[in-house]
XYZ file of C-alpha atoms in Angstrom:
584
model
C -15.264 45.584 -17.353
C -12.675 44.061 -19.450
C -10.638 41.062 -18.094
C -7.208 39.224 -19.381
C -9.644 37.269 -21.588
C -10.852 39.409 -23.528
C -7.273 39.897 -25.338
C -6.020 37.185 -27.701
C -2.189 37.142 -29.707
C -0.824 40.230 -30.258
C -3.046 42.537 -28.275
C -2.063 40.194 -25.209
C 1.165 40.579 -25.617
C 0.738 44.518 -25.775
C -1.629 44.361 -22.271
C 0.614 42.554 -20.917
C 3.385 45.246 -21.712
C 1.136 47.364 -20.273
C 0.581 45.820 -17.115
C 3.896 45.115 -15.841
C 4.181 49.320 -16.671
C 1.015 49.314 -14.766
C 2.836 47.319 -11.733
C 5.988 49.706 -12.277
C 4.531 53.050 -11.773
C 0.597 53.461 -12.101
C 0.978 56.597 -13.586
C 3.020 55.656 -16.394
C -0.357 54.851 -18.284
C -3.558 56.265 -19.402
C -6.575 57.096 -16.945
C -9.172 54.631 -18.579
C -6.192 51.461 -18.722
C -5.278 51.750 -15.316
C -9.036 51.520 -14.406
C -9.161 48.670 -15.853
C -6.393 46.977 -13.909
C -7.249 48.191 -10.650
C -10.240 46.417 -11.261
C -8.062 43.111 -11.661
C -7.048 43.841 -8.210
C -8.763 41.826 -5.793
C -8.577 40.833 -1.708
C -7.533 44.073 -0.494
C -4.358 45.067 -2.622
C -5.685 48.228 -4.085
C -2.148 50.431 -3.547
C -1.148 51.019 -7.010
C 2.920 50.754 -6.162
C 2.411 47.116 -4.731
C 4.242 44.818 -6.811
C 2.613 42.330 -4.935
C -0.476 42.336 -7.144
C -0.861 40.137 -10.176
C -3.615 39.793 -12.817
C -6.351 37.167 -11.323
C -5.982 35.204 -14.697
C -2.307 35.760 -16.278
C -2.209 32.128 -16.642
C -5.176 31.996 -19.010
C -4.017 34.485 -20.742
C -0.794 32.750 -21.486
C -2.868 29.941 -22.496
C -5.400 32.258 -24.208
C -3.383 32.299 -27.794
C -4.309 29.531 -30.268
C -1.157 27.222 -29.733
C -1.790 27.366 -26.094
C -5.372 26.629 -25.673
C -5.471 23.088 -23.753
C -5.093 22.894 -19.987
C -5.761 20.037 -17.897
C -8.508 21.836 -16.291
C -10.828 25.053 -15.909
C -8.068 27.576 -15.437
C -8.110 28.916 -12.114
C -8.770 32.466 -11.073
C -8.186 33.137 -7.669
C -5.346 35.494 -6.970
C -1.831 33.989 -6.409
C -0.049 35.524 -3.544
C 3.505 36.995 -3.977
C 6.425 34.715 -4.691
C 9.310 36.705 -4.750
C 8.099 40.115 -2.782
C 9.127 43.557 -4.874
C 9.864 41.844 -8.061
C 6.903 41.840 -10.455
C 7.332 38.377 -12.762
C 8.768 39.302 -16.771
C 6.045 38.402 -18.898
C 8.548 36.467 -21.485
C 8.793 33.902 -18.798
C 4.881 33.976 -17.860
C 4.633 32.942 -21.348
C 7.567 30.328 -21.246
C 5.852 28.484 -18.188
C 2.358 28.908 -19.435
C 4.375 27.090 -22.617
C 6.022 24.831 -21.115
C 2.499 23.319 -18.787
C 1.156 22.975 -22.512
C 4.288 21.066 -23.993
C 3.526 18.641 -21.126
C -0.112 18.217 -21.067
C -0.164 17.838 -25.076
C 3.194 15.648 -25.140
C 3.762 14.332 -22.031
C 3.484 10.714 -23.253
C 6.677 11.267 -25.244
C 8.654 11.640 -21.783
C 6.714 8.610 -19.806
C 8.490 5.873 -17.964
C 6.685 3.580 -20.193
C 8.926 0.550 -20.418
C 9.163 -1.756 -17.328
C 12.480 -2.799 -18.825
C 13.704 0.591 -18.427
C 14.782 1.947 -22.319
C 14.828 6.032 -22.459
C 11.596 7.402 -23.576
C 11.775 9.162 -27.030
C 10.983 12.343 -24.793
C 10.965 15.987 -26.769
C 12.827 19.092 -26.319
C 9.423 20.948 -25.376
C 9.419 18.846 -22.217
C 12.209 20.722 -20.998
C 12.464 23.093 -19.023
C 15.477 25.101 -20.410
C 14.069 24.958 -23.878
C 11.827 27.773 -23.119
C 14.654 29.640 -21.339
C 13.376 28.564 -17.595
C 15.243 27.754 -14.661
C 13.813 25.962 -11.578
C 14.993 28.896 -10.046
C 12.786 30.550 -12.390
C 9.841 28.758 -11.914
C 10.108 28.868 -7.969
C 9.154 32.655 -8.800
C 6.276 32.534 -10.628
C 3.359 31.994 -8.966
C 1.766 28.627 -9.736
C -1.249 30.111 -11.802
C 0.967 30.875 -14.461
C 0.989 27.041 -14.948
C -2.745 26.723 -14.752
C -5.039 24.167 -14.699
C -5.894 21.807 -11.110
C -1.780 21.119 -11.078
C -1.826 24.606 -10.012
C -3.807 23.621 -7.000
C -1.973 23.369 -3.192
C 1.525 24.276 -5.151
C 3.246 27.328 -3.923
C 5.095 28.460 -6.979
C 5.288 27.661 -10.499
C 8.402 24.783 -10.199
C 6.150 22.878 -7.540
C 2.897 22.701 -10.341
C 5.240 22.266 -13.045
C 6.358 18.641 -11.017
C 2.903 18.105 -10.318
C 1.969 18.514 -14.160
C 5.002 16.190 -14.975
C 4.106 13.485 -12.506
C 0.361 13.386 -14.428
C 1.468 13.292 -17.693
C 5.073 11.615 -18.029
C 4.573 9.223 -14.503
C 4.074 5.444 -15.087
C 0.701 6.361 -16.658
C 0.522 9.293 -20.091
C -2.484 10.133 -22.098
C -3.068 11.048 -25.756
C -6.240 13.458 -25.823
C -5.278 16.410 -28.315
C -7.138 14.114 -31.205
C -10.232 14.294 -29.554
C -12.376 17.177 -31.152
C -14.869 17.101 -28.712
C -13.950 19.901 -26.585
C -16.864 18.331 -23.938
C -14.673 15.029 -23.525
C -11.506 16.765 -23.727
C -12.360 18.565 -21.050
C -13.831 15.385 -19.101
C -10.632 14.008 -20.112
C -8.296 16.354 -18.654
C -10.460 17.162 -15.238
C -10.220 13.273 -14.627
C -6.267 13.644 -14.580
C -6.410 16.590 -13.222
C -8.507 15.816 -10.857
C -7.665 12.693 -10.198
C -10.567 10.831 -10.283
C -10.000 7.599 -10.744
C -6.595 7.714 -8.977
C -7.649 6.350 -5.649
C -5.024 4.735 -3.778
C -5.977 1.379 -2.416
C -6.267 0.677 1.465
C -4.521 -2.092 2.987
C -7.211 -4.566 2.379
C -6.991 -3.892 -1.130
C -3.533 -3.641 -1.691
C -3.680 -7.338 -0.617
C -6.578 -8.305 -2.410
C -4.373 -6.803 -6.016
C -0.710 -8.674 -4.348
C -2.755 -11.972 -3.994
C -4.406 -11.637 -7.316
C -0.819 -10.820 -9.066
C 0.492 -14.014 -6.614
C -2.698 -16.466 -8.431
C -1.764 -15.127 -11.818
C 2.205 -15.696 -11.597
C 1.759 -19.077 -9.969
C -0.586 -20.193 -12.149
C 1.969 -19.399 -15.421
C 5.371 -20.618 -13.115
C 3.309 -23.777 -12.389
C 2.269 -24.520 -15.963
C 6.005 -23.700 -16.900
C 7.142 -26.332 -14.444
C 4.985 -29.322 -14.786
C 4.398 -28.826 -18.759
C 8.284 -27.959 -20.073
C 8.229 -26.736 -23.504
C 4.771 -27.251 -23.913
C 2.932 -23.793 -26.003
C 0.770 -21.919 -23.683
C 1.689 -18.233 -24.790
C 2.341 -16.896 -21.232
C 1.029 -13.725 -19.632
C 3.728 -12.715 -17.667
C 5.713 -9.340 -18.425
C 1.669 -8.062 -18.682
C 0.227 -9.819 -15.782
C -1.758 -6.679 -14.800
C -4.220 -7.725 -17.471
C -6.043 -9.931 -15.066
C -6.656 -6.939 -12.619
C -7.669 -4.765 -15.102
C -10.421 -6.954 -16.215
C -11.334 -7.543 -12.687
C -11.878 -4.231 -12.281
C -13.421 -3.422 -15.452
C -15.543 -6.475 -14.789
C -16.634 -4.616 -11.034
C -17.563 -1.169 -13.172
C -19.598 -3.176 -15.009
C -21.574 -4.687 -12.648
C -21.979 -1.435 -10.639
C -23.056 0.188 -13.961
C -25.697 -2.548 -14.281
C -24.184 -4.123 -16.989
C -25.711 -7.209 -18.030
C -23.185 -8.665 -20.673
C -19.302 -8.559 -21.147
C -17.708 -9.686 -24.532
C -14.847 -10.401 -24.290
C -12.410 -10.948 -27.866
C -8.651 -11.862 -27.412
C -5.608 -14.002 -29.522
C -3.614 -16.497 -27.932
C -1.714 -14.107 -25.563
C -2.295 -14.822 -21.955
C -5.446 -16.410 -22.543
C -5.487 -19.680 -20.566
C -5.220 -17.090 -17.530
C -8.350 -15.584 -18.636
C -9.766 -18.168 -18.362
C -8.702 -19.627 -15.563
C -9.076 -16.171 -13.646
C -11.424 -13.960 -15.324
C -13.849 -17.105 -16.440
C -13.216 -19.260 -13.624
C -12.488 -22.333 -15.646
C -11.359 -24.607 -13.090
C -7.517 -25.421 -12.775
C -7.658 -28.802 -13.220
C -9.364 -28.945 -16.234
C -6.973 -26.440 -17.749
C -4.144 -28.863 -16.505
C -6.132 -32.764 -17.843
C -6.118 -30.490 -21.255
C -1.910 -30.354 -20.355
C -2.242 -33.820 -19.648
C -3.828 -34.932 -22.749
C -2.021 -33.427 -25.082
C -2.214 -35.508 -28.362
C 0.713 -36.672 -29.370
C 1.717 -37.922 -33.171
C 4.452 -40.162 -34.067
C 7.372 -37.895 -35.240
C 6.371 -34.795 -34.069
C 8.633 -32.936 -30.921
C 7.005 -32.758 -27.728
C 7.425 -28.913 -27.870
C 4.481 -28.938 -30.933
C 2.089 -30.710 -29.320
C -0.847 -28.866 -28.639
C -2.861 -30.588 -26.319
C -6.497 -30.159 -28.318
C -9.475 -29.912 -26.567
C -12.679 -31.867 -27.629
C -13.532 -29.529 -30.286
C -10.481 -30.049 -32.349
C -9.007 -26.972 -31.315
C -5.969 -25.937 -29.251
C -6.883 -25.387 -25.396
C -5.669 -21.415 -25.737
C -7.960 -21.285 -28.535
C -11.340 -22.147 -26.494
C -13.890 -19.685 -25.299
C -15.757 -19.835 -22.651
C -19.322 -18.198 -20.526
C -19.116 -17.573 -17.037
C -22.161 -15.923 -15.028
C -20.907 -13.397 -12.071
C -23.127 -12.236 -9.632
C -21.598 -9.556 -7.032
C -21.146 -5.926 -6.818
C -23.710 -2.871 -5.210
C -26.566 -3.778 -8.180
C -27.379 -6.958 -7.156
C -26.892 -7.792 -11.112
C -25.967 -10.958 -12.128
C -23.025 -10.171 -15.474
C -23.042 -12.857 -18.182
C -18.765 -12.895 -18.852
C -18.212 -14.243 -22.423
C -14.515 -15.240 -23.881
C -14.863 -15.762 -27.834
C -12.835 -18.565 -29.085
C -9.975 -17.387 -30.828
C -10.505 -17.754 -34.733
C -6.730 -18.105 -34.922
C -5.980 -15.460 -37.491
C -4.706 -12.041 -35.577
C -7.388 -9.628 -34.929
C -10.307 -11.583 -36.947
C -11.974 -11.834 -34.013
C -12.574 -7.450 -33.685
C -15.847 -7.281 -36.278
C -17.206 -10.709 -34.624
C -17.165 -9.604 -31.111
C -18.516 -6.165 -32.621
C -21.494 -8.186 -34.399
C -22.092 -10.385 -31.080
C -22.248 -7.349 -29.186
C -24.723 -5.848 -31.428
C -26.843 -8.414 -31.325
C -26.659 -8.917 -27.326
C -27.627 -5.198 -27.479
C -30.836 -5.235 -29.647
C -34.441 -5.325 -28.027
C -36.220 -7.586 -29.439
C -39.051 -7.746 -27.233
C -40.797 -5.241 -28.951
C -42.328 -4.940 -32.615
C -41.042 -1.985 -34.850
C -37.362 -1.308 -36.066
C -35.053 -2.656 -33.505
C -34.089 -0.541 -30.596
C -30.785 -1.042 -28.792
C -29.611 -0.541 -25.349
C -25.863 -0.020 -25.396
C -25.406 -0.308 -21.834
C -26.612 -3.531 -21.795
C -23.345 -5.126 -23.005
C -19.979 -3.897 -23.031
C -17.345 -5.472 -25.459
C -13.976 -5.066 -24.597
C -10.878 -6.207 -27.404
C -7.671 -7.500 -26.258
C -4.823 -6.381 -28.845
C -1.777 -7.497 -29.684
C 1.027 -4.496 -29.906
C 2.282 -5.636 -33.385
C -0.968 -6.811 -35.024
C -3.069 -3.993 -34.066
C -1.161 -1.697 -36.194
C -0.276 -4.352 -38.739
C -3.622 -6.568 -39.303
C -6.015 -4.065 -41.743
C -8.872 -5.789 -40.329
C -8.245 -3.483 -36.682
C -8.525 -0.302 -38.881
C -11.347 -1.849 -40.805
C -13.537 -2.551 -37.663
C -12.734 1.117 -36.246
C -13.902 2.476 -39.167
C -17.574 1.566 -38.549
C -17.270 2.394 -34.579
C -19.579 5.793 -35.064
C -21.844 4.440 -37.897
C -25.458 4.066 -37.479
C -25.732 0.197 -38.536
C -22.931 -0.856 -36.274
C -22.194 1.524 -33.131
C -21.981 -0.492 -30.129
C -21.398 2.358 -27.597
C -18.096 1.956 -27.022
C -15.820 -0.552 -26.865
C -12.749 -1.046 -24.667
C -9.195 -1.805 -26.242
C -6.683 -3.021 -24.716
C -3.295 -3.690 -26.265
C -0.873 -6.243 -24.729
C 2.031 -4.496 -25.291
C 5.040 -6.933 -25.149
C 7.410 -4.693 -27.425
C 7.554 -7.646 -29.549
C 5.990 -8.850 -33.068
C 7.060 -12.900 -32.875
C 10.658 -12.000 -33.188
C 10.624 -8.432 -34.805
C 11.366 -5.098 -32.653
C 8.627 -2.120 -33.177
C 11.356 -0.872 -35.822
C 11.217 -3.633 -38.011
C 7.452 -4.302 -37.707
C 5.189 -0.241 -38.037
C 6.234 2.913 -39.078
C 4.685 4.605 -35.864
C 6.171 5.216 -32.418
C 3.206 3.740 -30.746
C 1.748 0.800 -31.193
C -1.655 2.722 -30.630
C -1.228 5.351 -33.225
C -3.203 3.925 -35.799
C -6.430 4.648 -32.911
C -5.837 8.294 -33.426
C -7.280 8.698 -36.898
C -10.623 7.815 -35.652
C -10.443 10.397 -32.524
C -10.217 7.585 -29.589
C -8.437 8.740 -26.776
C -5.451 6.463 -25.545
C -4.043 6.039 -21.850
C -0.699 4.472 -21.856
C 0.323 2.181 -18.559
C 3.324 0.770 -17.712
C 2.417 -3.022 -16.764
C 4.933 -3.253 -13.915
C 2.970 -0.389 -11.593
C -0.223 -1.931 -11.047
C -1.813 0.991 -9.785
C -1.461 3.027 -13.265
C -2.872 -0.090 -14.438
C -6.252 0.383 -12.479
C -6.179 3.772 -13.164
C -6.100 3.458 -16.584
C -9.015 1.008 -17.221
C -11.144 2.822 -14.521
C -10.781 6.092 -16.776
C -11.297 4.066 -19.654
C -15.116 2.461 -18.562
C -16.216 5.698 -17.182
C -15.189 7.378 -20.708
C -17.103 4.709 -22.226
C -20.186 4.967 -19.804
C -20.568 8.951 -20.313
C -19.678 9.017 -23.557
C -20.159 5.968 -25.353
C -17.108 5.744 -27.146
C -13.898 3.892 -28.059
C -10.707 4.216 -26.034
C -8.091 2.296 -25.739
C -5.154 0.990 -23.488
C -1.975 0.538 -24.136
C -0.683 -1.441 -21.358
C 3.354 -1.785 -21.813
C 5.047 -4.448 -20.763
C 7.342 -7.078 -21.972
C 7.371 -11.088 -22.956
C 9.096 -13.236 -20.574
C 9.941 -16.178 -23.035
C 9.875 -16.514 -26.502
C 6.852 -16.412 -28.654
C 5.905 -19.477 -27.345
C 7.660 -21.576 -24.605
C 9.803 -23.573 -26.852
C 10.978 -20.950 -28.662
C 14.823 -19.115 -27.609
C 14.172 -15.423 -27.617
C 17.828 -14.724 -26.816
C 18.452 -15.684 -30.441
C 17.272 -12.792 -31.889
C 16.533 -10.636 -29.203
C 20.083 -10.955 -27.028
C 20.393 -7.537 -25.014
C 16.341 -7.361 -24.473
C 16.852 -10.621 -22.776
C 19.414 -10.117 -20.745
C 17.333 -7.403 -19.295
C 13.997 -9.931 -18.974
C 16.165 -12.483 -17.030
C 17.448 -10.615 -14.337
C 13.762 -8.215 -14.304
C 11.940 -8.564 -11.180
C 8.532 -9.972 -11.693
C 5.069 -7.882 -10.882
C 4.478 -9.647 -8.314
C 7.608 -9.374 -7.219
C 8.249 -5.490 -7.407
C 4.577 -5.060 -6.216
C 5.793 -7.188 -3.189
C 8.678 -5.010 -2.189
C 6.344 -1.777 -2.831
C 4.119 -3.235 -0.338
C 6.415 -4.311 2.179
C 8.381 -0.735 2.389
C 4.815 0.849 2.973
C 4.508 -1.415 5.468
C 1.235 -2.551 4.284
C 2.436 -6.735 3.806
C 5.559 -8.355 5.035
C 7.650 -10.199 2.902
C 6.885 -13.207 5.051
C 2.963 -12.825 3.829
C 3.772 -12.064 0.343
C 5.896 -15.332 0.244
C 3.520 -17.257 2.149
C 0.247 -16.602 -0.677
C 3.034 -17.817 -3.466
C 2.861 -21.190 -1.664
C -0.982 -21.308 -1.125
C -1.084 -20.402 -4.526
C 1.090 -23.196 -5.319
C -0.531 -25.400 -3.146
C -4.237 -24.840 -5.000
C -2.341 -25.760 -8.172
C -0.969 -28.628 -6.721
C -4.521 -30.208 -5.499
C -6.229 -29.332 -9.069
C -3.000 -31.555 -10.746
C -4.237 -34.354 -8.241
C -7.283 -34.259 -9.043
C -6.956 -34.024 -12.650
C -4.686 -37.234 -12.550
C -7.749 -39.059 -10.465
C -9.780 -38.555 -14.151
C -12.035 -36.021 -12.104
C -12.086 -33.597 -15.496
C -13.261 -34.783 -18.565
C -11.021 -34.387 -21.893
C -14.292 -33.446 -23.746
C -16.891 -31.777 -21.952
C -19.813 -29.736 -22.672
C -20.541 -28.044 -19.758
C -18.048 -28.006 -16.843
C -18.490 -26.499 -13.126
C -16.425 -23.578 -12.479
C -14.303 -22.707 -8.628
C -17.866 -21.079 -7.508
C -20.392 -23.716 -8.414
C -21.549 -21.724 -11.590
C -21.391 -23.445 -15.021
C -18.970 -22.679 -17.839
C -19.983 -23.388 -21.025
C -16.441 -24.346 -22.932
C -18.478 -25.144 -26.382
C -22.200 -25.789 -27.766
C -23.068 -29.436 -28.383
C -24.513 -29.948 -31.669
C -27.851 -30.935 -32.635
C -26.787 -32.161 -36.481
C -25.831 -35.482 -36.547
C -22.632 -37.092 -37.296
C -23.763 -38.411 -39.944
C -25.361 -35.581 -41.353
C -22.176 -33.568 -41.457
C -20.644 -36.042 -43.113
C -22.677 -35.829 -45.720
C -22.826 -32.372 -46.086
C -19.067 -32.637 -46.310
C -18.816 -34.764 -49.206
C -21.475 -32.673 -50.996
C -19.502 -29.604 -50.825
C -16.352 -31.323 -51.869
């Protein structure tokens, strides 16, 4: 027997015609069509002058036409019950809702609350409601299958699955999926918004585990601030969700039995990375402060502080080895250093990954295991559309010689290119449209909800883990000084500014969400600040005692374990020297 499937454009239309006839007065059609919707009838309404009745699937058949394909879900096909009793729904606005669920699911991103800062989203007429004729009044009596999808799911008309659908996909957290042509992942894709998979609220014991986390990472950047004036360290804050998100990639990984994480990343927020993601100690972070070299002439606001190596201390990489999590598997963490130069280090981390990856244990052509390490690249918002080298290293993501499996991107979106606005600095609205050419799925966050934060990375390792993929992360936030900390941002950036000033920090706002949940007081919140201070304040101590060396090798990190800052060398001074003078 024929269902609302089987009819596609214009013949849907015409059934359609026919069924709200059908719904009229039975007998206003022929024998062998009203057979066939009497068999749509299900759970007992078989009485042919009910208006009650509805086709089991009139929202996939709004969907059913090719501009209205994509739902967020297997389309449902129970019944819906009545809405409005005696009045049978007009199919033009079955079509407008079904319409209007798409416009959201395919463009919802253009409506998001992306910007902590608070600037209108671009939006698009197709988000609204009255475009396609509809009133909430309207949409209160259609039944919510019309909408389709798992929004449809607990709603009791179309208006409450319509707010459901908006809340997914123009919240704090959007999604880009349409440019994925897999319809398998799309379809992953959508069930794990729809579903909401990876949504999970956390319980009071985590909530305070992510507020002291955000407390470390603020007081670690206020401190710096405060006890280094002027001197460059590239703060995180405006994205300090970074550091979570890595945590929590970092806890995937481990429960994934991941045995490597390569980590590639500029200048950016990177002395909390290492301070917090590689557990390079405080007060080694601060004797590099300390020891900043200093040249006759030159402002205290350019001096770098350089590290053994020569190089600045937000350059340095660093190996840290973390053993937690349900595997029992200890993760080898590795921070690149950065090669300076925006984005150089994409193809390097890809190469190091490959090679992490590659059995070599065995003879024959060499086999890889992609789930042995997982690189993850840290963008910034206006290099990754403006260094070539990001397209470049995208370009061999799916080829034979170079797949890794997937590799996590990140973008630290800061809204800001040194001192040019996205307007002055790409020709897209995103800074993550240049991903979509090569099919990788992007999740947009806004950094100042923590929780969309999480979500977004945990969505983005299990894509990587079924699929072994790309996708990337645009995590939007904003720069809370100048490029660098002697720089006036207010110069050229005036009304943004204004804004930053008087913004609430993370930690702040995720303070006050906390305490009107009644999860942590404000007197608790306030009280981890000061610990948090107070660590800082016994690593500056001990740094001034000379207990961290200006040059080492090998220092212990706040567990015990060993970081490896950089690689002695087994080539003599000497040697080098010579080399040098050779190649002059």
């Amino acid at each position: 027997m024929y269902d609302i499937e089987s009819f596609y454009g214009p013949n849907a239309g015409y059934v359609l015609d026919l069924y709200e006839r059908y719904l009229q007065n039975p007998s206003s059609i022929d024998t062998e069509t009203r057979a066939v919707f009497d068999s749509w009838l299900q759970n007992g309404h078989n009485d042919h002058a009910s208006t009650e009745a509805r086709p089991r699937t009139v929202d996939t058949l709004a969907l059913s036409s090719s501009s209205l394909q994509q739902a967020d879900a297997p389309l449902q096909t129970d019944m819906p019950q009545p809405v409005n009793e005696g009045v049978a729904p007009q199919v033009s606005q079955i079509v407008a809702a079904s319409a209007l669920a798409h416009a959201i699911r395919e463009r919802g991103h253009l409506g998001a609350r992306l910007d902590p800062l608070g600037s209108e989203p671009l939006g698009d007429p197709a988000l609204l409601s009255e475009t396609h004729g509809l009133t909430d009044e309207d949409l209160a009596h259609l039944p919510p299958n019309v909408v389709g999808g798992h929004s449809a799911e607990g709603a009791a008309n179309a208006l409450e699955a319509i707010q459901t659908l908006r809340d997914m996909y123009s919240g704090t957290i959007s999604y880009e999926f349409d440019q994925v042509k897999s319809p398998a992942e799309r379809q992953w894709l959508r069930d794990a918004v729809g579903l909401r998979l990876y949504h999970s609220m956390p319980n009071p014991i985590e909530a305070r585990k992510l507020l002291k986390r955000l407390t470390q990472v603020e007081a670690f950047e206020r401190y710096l601030h405060q006890t280094f004036p002027g001197q460059k360290r590239f703060s995180i804050e405006g994205t300090d969700a970074l550091i979570p998100m890595l945590d929590e990639i970092i806890h995937a990984a481990i429960d994934s039995e991941t045995r490597e994480l390569i980590i590639g990343m500029a200048h950016r927020g990177r002395l909390n990375v290492l301070a917090h993601i590689l557990e390079k100690p405080y007060g080694a972070i601060l004797t590099e402060f300390g020891h900043a070299k200093r040249e006759e002439g030159v402002p205290l606001t350019d001096t770098f502080g350089f590290g053994w190596t020569g190089d600045v201390k937000y350059h340095l990489g660093a190996e840290y080895i973390l053993g937690e999590g349900t595997s029992h598997v200890d993760l080898k963490i590795v921070l690149a250093p950065n090669p300076s130069h925006l984005e150089f280090v994409n193809p390097v981390i890809e190469g190091m990954t490959r090679a992490a990856q590659e059995i070599r244990s065995v003879t024959g052509p060499p086999l890889l295991d992609v789930d042995h390490t997982l690189p993850i690249l840290i963008h910034g918002d206006a290099a990754f559309p403006g260094e070539g080298i990001v397209a470049e290293t995208m370009n061999l993501w799916q080829l034979r010689g170079y797949w890794v499996g997937g590799t996590i991107h990140i973008i630290v979106n800061n809204q800001l290119g040194f001192t040019a606005g996205p307007e002055d600095s790409r020709s897209t609205h995103f800074a993550s449209d240049v991903a979509k050419g090569f099919e990788i799925p992007i999740i947009h966050a806004n950094a100042d909800d923590p929780y969309a934060c999480l979500t977004a990375v945990r969505i983005a390792h299990a894509y990587r883990d079924n699929f072994h993929k790309d996708i990337l992360v645009d995590l939007v936030g904003y720069r809370r000084w100048g490029h660098n900390e002697g720089d006036e941002p207010a110069f050229t950036q005036p009304q943004m500014y204004d804004v930053i000033r008087s913004h609430p920090t993370v930690r702040e706002l995720f303070a006050q969400r906390l305490e009107r949940e009644g999860l942590v007081p404000k007197e608790e919140s306030d009280a981890m600040l000061q610990d948090a201070f107070a660590v800082l304040e016994q690593a500056k101590r001990d740094a001034d005692s000379g207990a961290y060396q200006t040059d080492p090798t090998e220092q212990e990190g706040a567990n015990g374990h060993s970081i490896e800052v950089a690689s002695a060398s087994n080539v003599s001074a000497e040697q080098l020297t010579h080399w040098n003078q050779e190649l002059l």
